[in-house]
Short mmCIF file of C-alpha atoms and ligand atoms in Angstrom, two decimals:
data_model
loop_
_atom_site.label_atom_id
_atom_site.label_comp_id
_atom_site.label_asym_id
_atom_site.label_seq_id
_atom_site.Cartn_x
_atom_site.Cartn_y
_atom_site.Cartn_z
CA UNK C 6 0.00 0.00 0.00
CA UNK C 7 1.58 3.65 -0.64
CA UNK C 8 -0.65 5.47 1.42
CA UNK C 9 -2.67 4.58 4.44
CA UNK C 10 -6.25 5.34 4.31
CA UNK C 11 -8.15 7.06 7.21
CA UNK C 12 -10.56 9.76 7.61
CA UNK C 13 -9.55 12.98 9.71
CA UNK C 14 -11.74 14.36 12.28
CA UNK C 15 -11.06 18.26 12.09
CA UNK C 16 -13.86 20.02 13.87
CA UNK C 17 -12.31 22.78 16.45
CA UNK C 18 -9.02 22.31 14.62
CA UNK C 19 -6.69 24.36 13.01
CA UNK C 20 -5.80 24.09 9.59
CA UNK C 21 -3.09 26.41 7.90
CA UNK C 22 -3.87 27.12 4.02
CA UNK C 23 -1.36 29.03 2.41
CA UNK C 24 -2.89 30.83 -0.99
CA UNK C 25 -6.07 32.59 -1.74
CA UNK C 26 -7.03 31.83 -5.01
CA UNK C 27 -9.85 29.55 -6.75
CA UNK C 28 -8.41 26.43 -5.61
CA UNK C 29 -7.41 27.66 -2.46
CA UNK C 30 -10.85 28.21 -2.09
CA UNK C 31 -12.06 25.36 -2.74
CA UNK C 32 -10.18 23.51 -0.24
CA UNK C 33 -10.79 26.02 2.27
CA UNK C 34 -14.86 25.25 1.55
CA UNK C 35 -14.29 21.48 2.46
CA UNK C 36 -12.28 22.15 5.33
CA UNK C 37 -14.72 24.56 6.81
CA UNK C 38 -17.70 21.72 5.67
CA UNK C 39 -15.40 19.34 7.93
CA UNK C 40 -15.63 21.83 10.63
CA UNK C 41 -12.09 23.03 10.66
CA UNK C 42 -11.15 26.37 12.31
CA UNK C 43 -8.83 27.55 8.97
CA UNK C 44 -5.83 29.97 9.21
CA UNK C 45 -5.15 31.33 5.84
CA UNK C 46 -1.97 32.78 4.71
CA UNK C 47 -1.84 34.83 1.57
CA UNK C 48 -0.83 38.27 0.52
CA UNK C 49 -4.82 39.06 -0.82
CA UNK C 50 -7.79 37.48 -0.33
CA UNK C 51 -10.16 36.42 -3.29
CA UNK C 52 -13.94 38.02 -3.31
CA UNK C 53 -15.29 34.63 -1.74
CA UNK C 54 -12.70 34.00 0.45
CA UNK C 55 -12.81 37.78 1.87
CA UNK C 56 -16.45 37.19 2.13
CA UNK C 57 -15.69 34.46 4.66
CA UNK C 58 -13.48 36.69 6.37
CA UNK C 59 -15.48 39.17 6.66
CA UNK C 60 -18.16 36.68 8.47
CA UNK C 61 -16.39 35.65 10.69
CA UNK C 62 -15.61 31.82 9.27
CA UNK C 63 -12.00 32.01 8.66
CA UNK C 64 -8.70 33.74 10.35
CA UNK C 65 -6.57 35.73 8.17
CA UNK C 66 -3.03 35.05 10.10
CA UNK C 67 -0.38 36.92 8.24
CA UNK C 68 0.31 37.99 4.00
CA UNK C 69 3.77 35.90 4.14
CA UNK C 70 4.50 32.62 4.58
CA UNK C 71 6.72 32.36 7.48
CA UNK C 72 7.95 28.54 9.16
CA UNK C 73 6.20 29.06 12.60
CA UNK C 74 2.87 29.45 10.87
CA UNK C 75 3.10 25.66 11.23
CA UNK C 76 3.11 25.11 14.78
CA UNK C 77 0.03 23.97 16.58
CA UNK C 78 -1.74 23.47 13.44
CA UNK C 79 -2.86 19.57 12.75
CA UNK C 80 -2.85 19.71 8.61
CA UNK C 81 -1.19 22.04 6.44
CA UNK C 82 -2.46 22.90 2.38
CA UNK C 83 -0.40 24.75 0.53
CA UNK C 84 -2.53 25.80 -2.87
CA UNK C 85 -0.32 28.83 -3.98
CA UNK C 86 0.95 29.09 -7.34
CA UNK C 87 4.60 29.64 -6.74
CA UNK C 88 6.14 26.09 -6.43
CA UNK C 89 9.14 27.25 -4.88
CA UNK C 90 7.05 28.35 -1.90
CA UNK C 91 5.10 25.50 -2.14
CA UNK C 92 8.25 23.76 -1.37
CA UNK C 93 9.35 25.25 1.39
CA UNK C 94 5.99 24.87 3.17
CA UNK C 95 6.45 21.08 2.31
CA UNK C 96 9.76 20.80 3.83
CA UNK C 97 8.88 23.39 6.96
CA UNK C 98 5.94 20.42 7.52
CA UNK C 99 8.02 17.46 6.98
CA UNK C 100 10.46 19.01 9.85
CA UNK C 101 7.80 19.50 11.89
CA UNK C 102 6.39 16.03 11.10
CA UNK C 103 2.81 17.70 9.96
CA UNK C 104 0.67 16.64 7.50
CA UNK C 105 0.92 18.62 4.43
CA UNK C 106 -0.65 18.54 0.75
CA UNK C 107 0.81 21.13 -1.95
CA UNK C 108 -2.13 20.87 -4.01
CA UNK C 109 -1.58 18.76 -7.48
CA UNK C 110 1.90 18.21 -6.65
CA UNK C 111 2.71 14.71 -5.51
CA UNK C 112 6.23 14.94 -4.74
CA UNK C 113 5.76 17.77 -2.04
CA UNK C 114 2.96 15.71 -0.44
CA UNK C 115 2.55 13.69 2.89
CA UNK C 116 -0.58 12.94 2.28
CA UNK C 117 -3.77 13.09 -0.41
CA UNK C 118 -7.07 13.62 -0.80
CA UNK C 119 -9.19 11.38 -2.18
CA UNK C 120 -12.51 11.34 -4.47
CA UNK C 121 -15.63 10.87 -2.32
CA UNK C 122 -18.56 10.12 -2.59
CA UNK C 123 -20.89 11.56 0.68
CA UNK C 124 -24.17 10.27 1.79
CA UNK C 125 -23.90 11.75 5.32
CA UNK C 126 -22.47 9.19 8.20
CA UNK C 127 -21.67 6.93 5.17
CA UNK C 128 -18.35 8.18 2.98
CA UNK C 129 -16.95 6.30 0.71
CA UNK C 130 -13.46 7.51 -0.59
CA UNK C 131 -11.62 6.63 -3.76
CA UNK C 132 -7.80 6.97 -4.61
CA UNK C 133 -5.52 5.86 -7.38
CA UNK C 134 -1.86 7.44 -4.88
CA UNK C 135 -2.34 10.24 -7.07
CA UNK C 136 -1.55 8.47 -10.03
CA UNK C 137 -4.85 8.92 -12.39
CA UNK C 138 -6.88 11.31 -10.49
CA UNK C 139 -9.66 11.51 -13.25
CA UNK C 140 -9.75 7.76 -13.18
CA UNK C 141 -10.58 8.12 -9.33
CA UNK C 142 -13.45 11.04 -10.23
CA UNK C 143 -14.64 8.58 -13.35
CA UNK C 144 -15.13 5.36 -10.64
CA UNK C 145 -16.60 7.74 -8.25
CA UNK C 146 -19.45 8.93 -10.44
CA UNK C 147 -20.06 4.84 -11.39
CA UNK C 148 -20.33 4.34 -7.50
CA UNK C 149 -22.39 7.18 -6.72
CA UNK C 150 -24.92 6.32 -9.04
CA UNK C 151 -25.38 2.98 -7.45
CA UNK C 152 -25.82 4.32 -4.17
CA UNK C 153 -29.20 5.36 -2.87
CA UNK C 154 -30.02 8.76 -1.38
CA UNK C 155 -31.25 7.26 1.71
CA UNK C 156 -28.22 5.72 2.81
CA UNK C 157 -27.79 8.35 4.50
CA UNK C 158 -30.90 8.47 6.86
CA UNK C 159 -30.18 4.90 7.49
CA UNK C 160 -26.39 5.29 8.52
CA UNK C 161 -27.56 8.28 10.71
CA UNK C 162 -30.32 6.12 12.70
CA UNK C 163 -27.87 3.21 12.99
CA UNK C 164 -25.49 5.59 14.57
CA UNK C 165 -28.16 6.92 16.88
CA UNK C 166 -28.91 2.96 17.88
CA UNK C 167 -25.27 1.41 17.88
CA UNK C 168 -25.12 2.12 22.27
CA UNK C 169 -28.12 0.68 22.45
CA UNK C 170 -27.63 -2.48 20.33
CA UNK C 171 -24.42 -3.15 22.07
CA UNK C 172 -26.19 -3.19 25.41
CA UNK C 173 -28.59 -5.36 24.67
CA UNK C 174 -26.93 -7.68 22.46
CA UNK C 175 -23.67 -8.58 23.93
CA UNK C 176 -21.71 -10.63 21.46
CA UNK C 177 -19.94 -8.87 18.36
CA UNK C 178 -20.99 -11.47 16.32
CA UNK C 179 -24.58 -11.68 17.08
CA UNK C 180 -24.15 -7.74 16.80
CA UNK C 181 -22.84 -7.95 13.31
CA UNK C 182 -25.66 -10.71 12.09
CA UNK C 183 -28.19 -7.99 13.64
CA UNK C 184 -27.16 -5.18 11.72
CA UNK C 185 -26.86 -7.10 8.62
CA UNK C 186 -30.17 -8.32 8.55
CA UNK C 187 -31.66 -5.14 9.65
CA UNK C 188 -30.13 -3.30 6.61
CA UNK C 189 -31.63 -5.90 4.50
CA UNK C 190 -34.79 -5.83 5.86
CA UNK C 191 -37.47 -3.99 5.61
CA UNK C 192 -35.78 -1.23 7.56
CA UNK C 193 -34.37 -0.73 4.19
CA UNK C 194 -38.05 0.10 2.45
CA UNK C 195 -38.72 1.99 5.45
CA UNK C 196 -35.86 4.60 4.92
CA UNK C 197 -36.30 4.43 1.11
CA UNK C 198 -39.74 5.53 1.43
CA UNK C 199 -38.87 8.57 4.15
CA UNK C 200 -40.44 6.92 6.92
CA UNK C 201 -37.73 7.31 9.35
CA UNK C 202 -39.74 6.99 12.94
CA UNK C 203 -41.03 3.95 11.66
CA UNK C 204 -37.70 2.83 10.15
CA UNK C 205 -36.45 3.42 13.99
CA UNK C 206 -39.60 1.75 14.99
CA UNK C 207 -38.24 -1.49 13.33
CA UNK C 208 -35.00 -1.50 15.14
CA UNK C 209 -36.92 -1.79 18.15
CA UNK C 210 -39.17 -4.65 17.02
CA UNK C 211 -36.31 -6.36 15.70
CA UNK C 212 -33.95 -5.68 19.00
CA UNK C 213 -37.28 -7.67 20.46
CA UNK C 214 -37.80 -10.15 18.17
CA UNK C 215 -34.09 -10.86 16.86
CA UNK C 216 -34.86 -13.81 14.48
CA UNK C 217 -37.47 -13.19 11.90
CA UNK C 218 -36.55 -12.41 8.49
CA UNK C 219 -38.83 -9.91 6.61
CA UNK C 220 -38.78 -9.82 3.49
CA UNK C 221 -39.88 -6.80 0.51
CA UNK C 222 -40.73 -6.44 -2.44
CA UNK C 223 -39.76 -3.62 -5.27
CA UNK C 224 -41.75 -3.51 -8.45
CA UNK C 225 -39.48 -2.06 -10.72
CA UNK C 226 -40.36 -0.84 -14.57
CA UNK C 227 -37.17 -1.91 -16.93
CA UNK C 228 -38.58 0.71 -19.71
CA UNK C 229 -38.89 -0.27 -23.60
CA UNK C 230 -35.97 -1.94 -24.28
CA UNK C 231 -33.06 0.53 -23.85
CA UNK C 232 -30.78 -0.29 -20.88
CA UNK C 233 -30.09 3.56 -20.81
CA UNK C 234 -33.65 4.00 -20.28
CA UNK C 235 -33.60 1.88 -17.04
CA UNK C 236 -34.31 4.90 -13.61
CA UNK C 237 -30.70 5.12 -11.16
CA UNK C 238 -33.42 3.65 -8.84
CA UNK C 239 -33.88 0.71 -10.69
CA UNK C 240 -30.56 -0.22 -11.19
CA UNK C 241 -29.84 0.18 -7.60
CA UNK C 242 -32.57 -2.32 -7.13
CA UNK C 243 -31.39 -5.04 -9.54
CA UNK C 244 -27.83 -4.80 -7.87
CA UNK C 245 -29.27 -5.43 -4.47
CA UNK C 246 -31.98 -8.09 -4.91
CA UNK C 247 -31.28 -11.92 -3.96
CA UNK C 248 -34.04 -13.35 -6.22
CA UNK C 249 -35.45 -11.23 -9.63
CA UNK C 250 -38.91 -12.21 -11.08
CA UNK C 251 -39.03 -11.12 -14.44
CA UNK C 252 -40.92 -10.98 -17.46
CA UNK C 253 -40.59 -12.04 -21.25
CA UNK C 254 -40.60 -8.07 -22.29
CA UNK C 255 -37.54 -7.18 -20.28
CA UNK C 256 -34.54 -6.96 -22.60
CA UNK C 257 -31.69 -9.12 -21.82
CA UNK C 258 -29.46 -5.74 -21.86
CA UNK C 259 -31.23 -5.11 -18.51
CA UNK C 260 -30.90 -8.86 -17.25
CA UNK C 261 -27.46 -8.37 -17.59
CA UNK C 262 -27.13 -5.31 -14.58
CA UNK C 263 -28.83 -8.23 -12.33
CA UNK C 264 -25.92 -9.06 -9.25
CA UNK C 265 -24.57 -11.92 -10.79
CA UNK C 266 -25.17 -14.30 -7.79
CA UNK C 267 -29.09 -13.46 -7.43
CA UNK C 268 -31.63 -15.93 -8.49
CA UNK C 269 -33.11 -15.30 -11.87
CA UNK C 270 -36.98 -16.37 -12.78
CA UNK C 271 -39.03 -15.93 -15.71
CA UNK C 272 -42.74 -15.70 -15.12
CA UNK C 273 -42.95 -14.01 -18.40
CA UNK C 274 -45.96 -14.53 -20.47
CA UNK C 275 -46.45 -13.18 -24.15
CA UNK C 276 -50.44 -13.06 -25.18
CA UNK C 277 -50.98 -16.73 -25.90
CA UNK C 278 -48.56 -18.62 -24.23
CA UNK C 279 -48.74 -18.30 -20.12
CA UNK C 280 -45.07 -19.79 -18.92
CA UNK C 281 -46.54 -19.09 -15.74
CA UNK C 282 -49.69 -17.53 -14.50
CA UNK C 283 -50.42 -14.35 -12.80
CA UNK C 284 -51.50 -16.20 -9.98
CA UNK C 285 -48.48 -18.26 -9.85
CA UNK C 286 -46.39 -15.22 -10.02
CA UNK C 287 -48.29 -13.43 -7.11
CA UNK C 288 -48.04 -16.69 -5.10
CA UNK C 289 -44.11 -16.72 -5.57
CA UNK C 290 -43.43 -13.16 -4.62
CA UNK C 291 -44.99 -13.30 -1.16
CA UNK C 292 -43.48 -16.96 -0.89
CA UNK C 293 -39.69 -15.27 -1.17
CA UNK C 294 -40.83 -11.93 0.77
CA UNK C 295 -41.80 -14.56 3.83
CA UNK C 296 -38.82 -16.53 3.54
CA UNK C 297 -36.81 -12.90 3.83
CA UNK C 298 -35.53 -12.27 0.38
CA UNK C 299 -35.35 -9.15 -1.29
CA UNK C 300 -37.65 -9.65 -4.13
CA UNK C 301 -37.24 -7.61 -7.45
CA UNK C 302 -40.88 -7.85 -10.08
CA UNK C 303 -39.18 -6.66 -12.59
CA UNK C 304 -41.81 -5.82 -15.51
CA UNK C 305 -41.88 -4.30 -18.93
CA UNK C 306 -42.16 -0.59 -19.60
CA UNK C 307 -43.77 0.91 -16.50
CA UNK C 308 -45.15 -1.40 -14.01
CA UNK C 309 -48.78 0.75 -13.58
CA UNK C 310 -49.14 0.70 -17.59
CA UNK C 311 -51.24 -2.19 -18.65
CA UNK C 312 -48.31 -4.30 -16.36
CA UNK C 313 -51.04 -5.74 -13.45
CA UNK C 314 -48.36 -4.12 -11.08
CA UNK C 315 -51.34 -2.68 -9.18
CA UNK C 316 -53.22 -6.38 -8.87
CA UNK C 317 -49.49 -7.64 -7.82
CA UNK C 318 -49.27 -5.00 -4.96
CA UNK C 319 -52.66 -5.55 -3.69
CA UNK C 320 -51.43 -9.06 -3.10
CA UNK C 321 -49.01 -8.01 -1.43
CA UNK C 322 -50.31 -5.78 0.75
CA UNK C 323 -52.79 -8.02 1.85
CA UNK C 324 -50.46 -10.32 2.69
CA UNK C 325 -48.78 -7.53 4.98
CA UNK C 326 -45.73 -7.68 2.44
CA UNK C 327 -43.23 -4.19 2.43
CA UNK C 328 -43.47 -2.70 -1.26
CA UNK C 329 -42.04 0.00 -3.33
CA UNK C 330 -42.39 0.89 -6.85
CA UNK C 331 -40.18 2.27 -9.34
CA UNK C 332 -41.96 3.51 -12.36
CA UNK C 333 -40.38 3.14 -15.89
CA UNK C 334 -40.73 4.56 -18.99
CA UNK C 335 -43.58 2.76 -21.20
CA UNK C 336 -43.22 1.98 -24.61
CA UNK C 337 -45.96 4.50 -24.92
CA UNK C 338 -43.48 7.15 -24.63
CA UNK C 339 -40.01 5.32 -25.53
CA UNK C 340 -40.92 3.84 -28.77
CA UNK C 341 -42.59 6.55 -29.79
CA UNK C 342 -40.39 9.09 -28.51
CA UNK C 343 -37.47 6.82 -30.43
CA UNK C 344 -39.46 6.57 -34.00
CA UNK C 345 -39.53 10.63 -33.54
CA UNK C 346 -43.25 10.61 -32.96
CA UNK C 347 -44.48 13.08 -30.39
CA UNK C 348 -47.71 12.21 -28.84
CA UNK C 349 -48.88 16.18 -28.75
CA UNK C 350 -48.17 18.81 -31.01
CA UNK C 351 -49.89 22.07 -31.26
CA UNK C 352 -51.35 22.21 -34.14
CA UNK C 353 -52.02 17.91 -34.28
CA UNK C 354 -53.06 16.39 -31.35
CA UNK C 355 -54.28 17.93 -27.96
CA UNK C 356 -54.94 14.60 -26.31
CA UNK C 357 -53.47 10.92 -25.64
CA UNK C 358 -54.67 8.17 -24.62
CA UNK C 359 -53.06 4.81 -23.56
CA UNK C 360 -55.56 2.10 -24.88
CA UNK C 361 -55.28 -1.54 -24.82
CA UNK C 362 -55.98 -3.89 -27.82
CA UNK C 363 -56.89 -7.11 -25.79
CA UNK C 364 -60.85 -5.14 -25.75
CA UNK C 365 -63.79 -8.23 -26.69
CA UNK C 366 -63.71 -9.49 -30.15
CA UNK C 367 -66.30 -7.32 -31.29
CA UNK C 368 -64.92 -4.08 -29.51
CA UNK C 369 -68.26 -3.70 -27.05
CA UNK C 370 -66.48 -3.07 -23.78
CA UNK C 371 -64.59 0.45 -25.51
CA UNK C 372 -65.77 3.96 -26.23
CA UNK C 373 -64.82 3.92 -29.61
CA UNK C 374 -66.97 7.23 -30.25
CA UNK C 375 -64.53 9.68 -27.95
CA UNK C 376 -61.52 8.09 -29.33
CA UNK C 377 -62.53 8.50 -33.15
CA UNK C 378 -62.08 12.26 -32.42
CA UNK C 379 -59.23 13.86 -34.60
CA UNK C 380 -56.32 15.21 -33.41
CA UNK C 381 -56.38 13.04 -30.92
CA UNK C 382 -53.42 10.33 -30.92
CA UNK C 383 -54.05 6.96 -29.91
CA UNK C 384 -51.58 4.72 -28.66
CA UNK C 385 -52.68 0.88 -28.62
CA UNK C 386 -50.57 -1.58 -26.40
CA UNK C 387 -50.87 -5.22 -27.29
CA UNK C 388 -53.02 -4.44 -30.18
CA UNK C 389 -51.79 -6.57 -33.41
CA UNK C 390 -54.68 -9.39 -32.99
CA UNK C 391 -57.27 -7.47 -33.05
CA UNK C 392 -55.82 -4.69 -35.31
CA UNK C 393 -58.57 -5.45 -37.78
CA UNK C 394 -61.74 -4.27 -35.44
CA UNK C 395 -60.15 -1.74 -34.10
CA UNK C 396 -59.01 0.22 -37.18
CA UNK C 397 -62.72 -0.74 -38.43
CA UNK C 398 -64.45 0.38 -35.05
CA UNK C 399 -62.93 3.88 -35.38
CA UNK C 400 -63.66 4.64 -39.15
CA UNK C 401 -67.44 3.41 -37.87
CA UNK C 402 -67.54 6.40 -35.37
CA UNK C 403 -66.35 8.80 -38.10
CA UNK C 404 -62.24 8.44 -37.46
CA UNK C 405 -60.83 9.49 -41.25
CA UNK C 406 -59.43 6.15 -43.16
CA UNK C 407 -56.50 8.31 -44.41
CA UNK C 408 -55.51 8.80 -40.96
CA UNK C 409 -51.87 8.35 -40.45
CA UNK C 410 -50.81 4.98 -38.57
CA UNK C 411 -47.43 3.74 -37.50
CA UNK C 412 -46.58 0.02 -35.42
CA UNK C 413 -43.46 0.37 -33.91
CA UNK C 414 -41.62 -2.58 -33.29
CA UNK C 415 -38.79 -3.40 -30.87
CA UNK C 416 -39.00 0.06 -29.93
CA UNK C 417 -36.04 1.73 -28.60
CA UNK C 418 -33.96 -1.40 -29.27
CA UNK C 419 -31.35 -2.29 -31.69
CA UNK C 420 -33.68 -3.90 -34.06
CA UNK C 421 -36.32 -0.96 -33.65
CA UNK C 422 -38.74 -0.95 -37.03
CA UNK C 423 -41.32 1.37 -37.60
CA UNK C 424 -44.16 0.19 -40.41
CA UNK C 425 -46.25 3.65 -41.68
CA UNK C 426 -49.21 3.64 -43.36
CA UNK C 427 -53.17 4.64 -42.78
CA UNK C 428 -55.40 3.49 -40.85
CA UNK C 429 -57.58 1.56 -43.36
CA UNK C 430 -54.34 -0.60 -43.90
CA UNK C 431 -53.84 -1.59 -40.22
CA UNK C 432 -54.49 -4.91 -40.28
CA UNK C 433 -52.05 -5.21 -43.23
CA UNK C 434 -49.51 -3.33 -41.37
CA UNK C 435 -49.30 -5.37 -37.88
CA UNK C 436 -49.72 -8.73 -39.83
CA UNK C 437 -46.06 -9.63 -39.96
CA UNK C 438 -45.00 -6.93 -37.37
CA UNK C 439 -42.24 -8.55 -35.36
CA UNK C 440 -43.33 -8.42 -31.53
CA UNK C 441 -43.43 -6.54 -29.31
CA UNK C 442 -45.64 -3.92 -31.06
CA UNK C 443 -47.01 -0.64 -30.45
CA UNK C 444 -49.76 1.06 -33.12
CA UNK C 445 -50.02 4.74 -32.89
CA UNK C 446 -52.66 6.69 -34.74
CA UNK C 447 -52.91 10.15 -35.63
CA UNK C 448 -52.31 12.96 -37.47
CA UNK C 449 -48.77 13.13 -35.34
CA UNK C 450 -48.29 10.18 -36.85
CA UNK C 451 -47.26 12.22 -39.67
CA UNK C 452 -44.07 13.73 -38.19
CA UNK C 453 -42.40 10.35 -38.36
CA UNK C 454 -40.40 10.89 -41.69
CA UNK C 455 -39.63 14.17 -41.06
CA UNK C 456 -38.48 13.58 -36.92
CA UNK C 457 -37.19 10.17 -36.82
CA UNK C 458 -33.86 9.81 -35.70
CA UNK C 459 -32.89 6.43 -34.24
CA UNK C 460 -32.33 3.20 -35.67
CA UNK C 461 -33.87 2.16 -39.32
CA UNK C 462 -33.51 5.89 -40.46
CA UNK C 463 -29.97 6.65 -39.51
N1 SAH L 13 -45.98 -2.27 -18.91
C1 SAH L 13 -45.58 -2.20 -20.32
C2 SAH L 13 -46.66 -2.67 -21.25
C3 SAH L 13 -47.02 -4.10 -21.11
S1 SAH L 13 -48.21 -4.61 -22.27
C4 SAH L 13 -45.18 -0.76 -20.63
O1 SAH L 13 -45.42 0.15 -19.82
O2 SAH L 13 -44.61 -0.54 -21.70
C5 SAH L 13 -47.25 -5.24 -23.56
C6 SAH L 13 -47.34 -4.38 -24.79
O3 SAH L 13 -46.53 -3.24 -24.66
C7 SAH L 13 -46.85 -5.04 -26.04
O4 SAH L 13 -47.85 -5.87 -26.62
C8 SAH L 13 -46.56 -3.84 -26.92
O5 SAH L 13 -47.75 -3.32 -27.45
C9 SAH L 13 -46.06 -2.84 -25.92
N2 SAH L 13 -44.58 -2.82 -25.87
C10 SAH L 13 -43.81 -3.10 -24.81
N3 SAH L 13 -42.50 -2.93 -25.10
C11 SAH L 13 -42.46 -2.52 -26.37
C12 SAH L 13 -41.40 -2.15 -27.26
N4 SAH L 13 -40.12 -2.20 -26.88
N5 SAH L 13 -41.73 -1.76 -28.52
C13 SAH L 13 -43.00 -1.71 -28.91
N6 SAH L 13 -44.03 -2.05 -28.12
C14 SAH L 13 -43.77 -2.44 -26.87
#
């Protein structure tokens, strides 16, 4: 190892800063965020740095540098822009067997400062020694976008609980196995969801009742196709989960961010051929929630759009299961937004609506007369078999036969394919549509050719 890793506490101590510039600044901000007291050497002050002055926050000790300026003082940065100064500070700390950092210069350097990434008690901190400090900033964004916000809240009540957890449970490693499965429990959801009394709450019950295991439950929407279109949310949720449930529409781009040792199950089900049934899938998810697992439903599109993730929830909830959802983008508003069709547009369509095509055979359970309105675009999930009444039901109720109609295929994926025609053609134009397919119709429709930007048309 070439440098030892630890984390300073500063508050109520001095730090000297020589230079009063931008970067000096900048240090100077994280110092005082640390709760330093700082003691800043420099001939003038910058406008921020005087402001801070000037309120109080920092010292100004003296204009030039001067070897005594490093007594009593616990860490020394030097961020001036003469390096021949910056040298001398070095060596004036090294004497004095100080910690010192001349700022981007490794040689005059006891010790560094690494990338971090902050959720409150929980820091996580990144070096490369200095070598590739863009590589450390690079890993730190990956990192931080795995990491949940509410880390945070849940280090911070830990902290508040650890005296009390040791008193009651008296062996570190009944301690650790404690913690562990409290953080994987639904103390987890609890936090997530902002409900932080009853997120302390749970520590309680489970201080009381140390062995149960509870499990939860996130729904979580995949989107269209895209892995880029998966939420930070989601991901987070795929790389935590022991067991993923997921279905036939979810793209095996997004099976692929799963944590490679969770269990994997299909329950997916195409129109036509059940693999497993909804019931069978509700049955399974509270079957792994009670045995303690984090459970990921992982559906298609957006859970709440034509997904049952509602029916799946109420299951749940009856069954006294912890749930979250994490909505995803439908193919409503990926493919389309993909094959360069907007839903509104000023001067063509004023409404949407989401409509599914699995209606009766004979189209008797929908209100075709309010959606044969122009300039009004319908989008039609699931609608290729029964293409033919529905493009017949709306030129019935007066919808124009030379309105424009587009099925999107594979939207937002590689293979995305976009078939364009009218709407007296439909049924022609889904017949050998590959699946999964979306219709759209309406005079936005029209936009296509001149809008579309990904895939076929590049
Ligand atoms: N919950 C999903 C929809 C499930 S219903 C969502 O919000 O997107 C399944 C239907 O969605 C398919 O029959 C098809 O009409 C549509 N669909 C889903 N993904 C699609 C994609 N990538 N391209 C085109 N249509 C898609």
């Amino acid at each position: 190892m070439d440098y030892y890793p630890l984390f300073a506490r500063l508050q109520q101590r001095p730090v000297l800063v020589v230079g009063a510039g931008q970067v000096a600044e900048r240090k100077v901000d994280s110092l005082l965020q640390s709760g330093a007291i700082v003691r800043l050497v420099a001939p003038e002050l910058n406008a921020v740095l005087q402001q801070w002055l000037d309120a109080g926050r920092i010292e100004h000790i003296a204009t030039e540098f001067a070897p005594e300026h490093i007594q009593n003082v616990f860490l020394v940065v030097a961020a001036t822009n003469d390096a021949a100064l910056n040298q001398q500070i070095f060596a004036a700390a090294e004497a004095a067997h100080t910690l010192c950092n001349v700022v981007d210069d490794l040689q005059n350097c006891n010790f560094i400062v690494p990338a971090l990434i902050d959720r409150g008690a929980l820091q996580i901190a990144i070096s490369t020694g200095g070598k590739a400090p863009v590589l450390a900033r690079i890993w730190r964004q990956k990192i931080e976008a795995l990491l949940p916000e509410h880390l945070s809240d849940a280090a911070n009540i830990a902290g508040r609980w650890r005296g009390k957890v040791k008193e009651r449970i008296h062996s570190m490693s009944a301690r650790r196995q404690f913690w562990e499965r409290l953080f994987h429990s639904r103390f987890d959801t609890l936090t997530a969801q902002g409900k932080l009394t009853e997120a302390e709450n749970e520590i309680e019950t489970q201080l009381q009742n140390p062995p149960q295991q509870n499990g939860q439950v996130v729904l979580v929407g995949a989107g269209p196709g895209d892995v880029g279109l998966m939420t930070l949310k989601g991901l987070q949720a795929l790389q935590d989960a022991d067991i993923v449930l997921y279905d036939a529409l979810v793209s095996d781009d997004i099976l692929n961010l799963i944590r490679k040792d969770a269990q994997r199950i299909s329950v997916g089900k195409r129109a036509g051929n059940h693999s497993v049934m909804q019931e069978k899938t509700n049955e399974l998810l509270v079957q792994y929630a009670l045995e303690g697992k984090r459970v990921v439903r992982l559906k298609g599109g957006d859970p709440f759009v034509f997904g049952r993730g509602g029916e799946e929830l109420q299951v749940l909830q009856q069954a006294g299961i912890a749930y979250r959802v994490i909505p995803g983008i439908t193919a409503g508003l990926g493919a389309t937004a993909y094959a360069g069709i907007p839903l509104t547009h000023r001067k063509l369509a004023q409404t949407a609506t989401f409509i599914t095509g699995h209606c009766q055979a004979d189209g008797s359970d929908i209100d075709w007369q309010s959606l044969a309105l122009s300039r009004h675009t319908l989008v039609v999930y699931m609608g290729t078999i029964n293409a033919a009444t529905i493009a017949e039901q709306l030129q019935q109720h007066g919808r124009s036969s030379d309105t424009p109609v587009a099925v999107i295929s594979n939207g937002t994926r590689e293979n995305q394919s976009t078939n364009k025609g009218v709407l007296k053609d439909l049924p022609q134009l889904t017949s050998n549509a590959p699946s999964p397919a979306l219709i759209v119709i309406g005079e936005v429709v029209s936009l296509h050719e001149q809008l579309a930007w990904f895939g076929e048309h590049i």
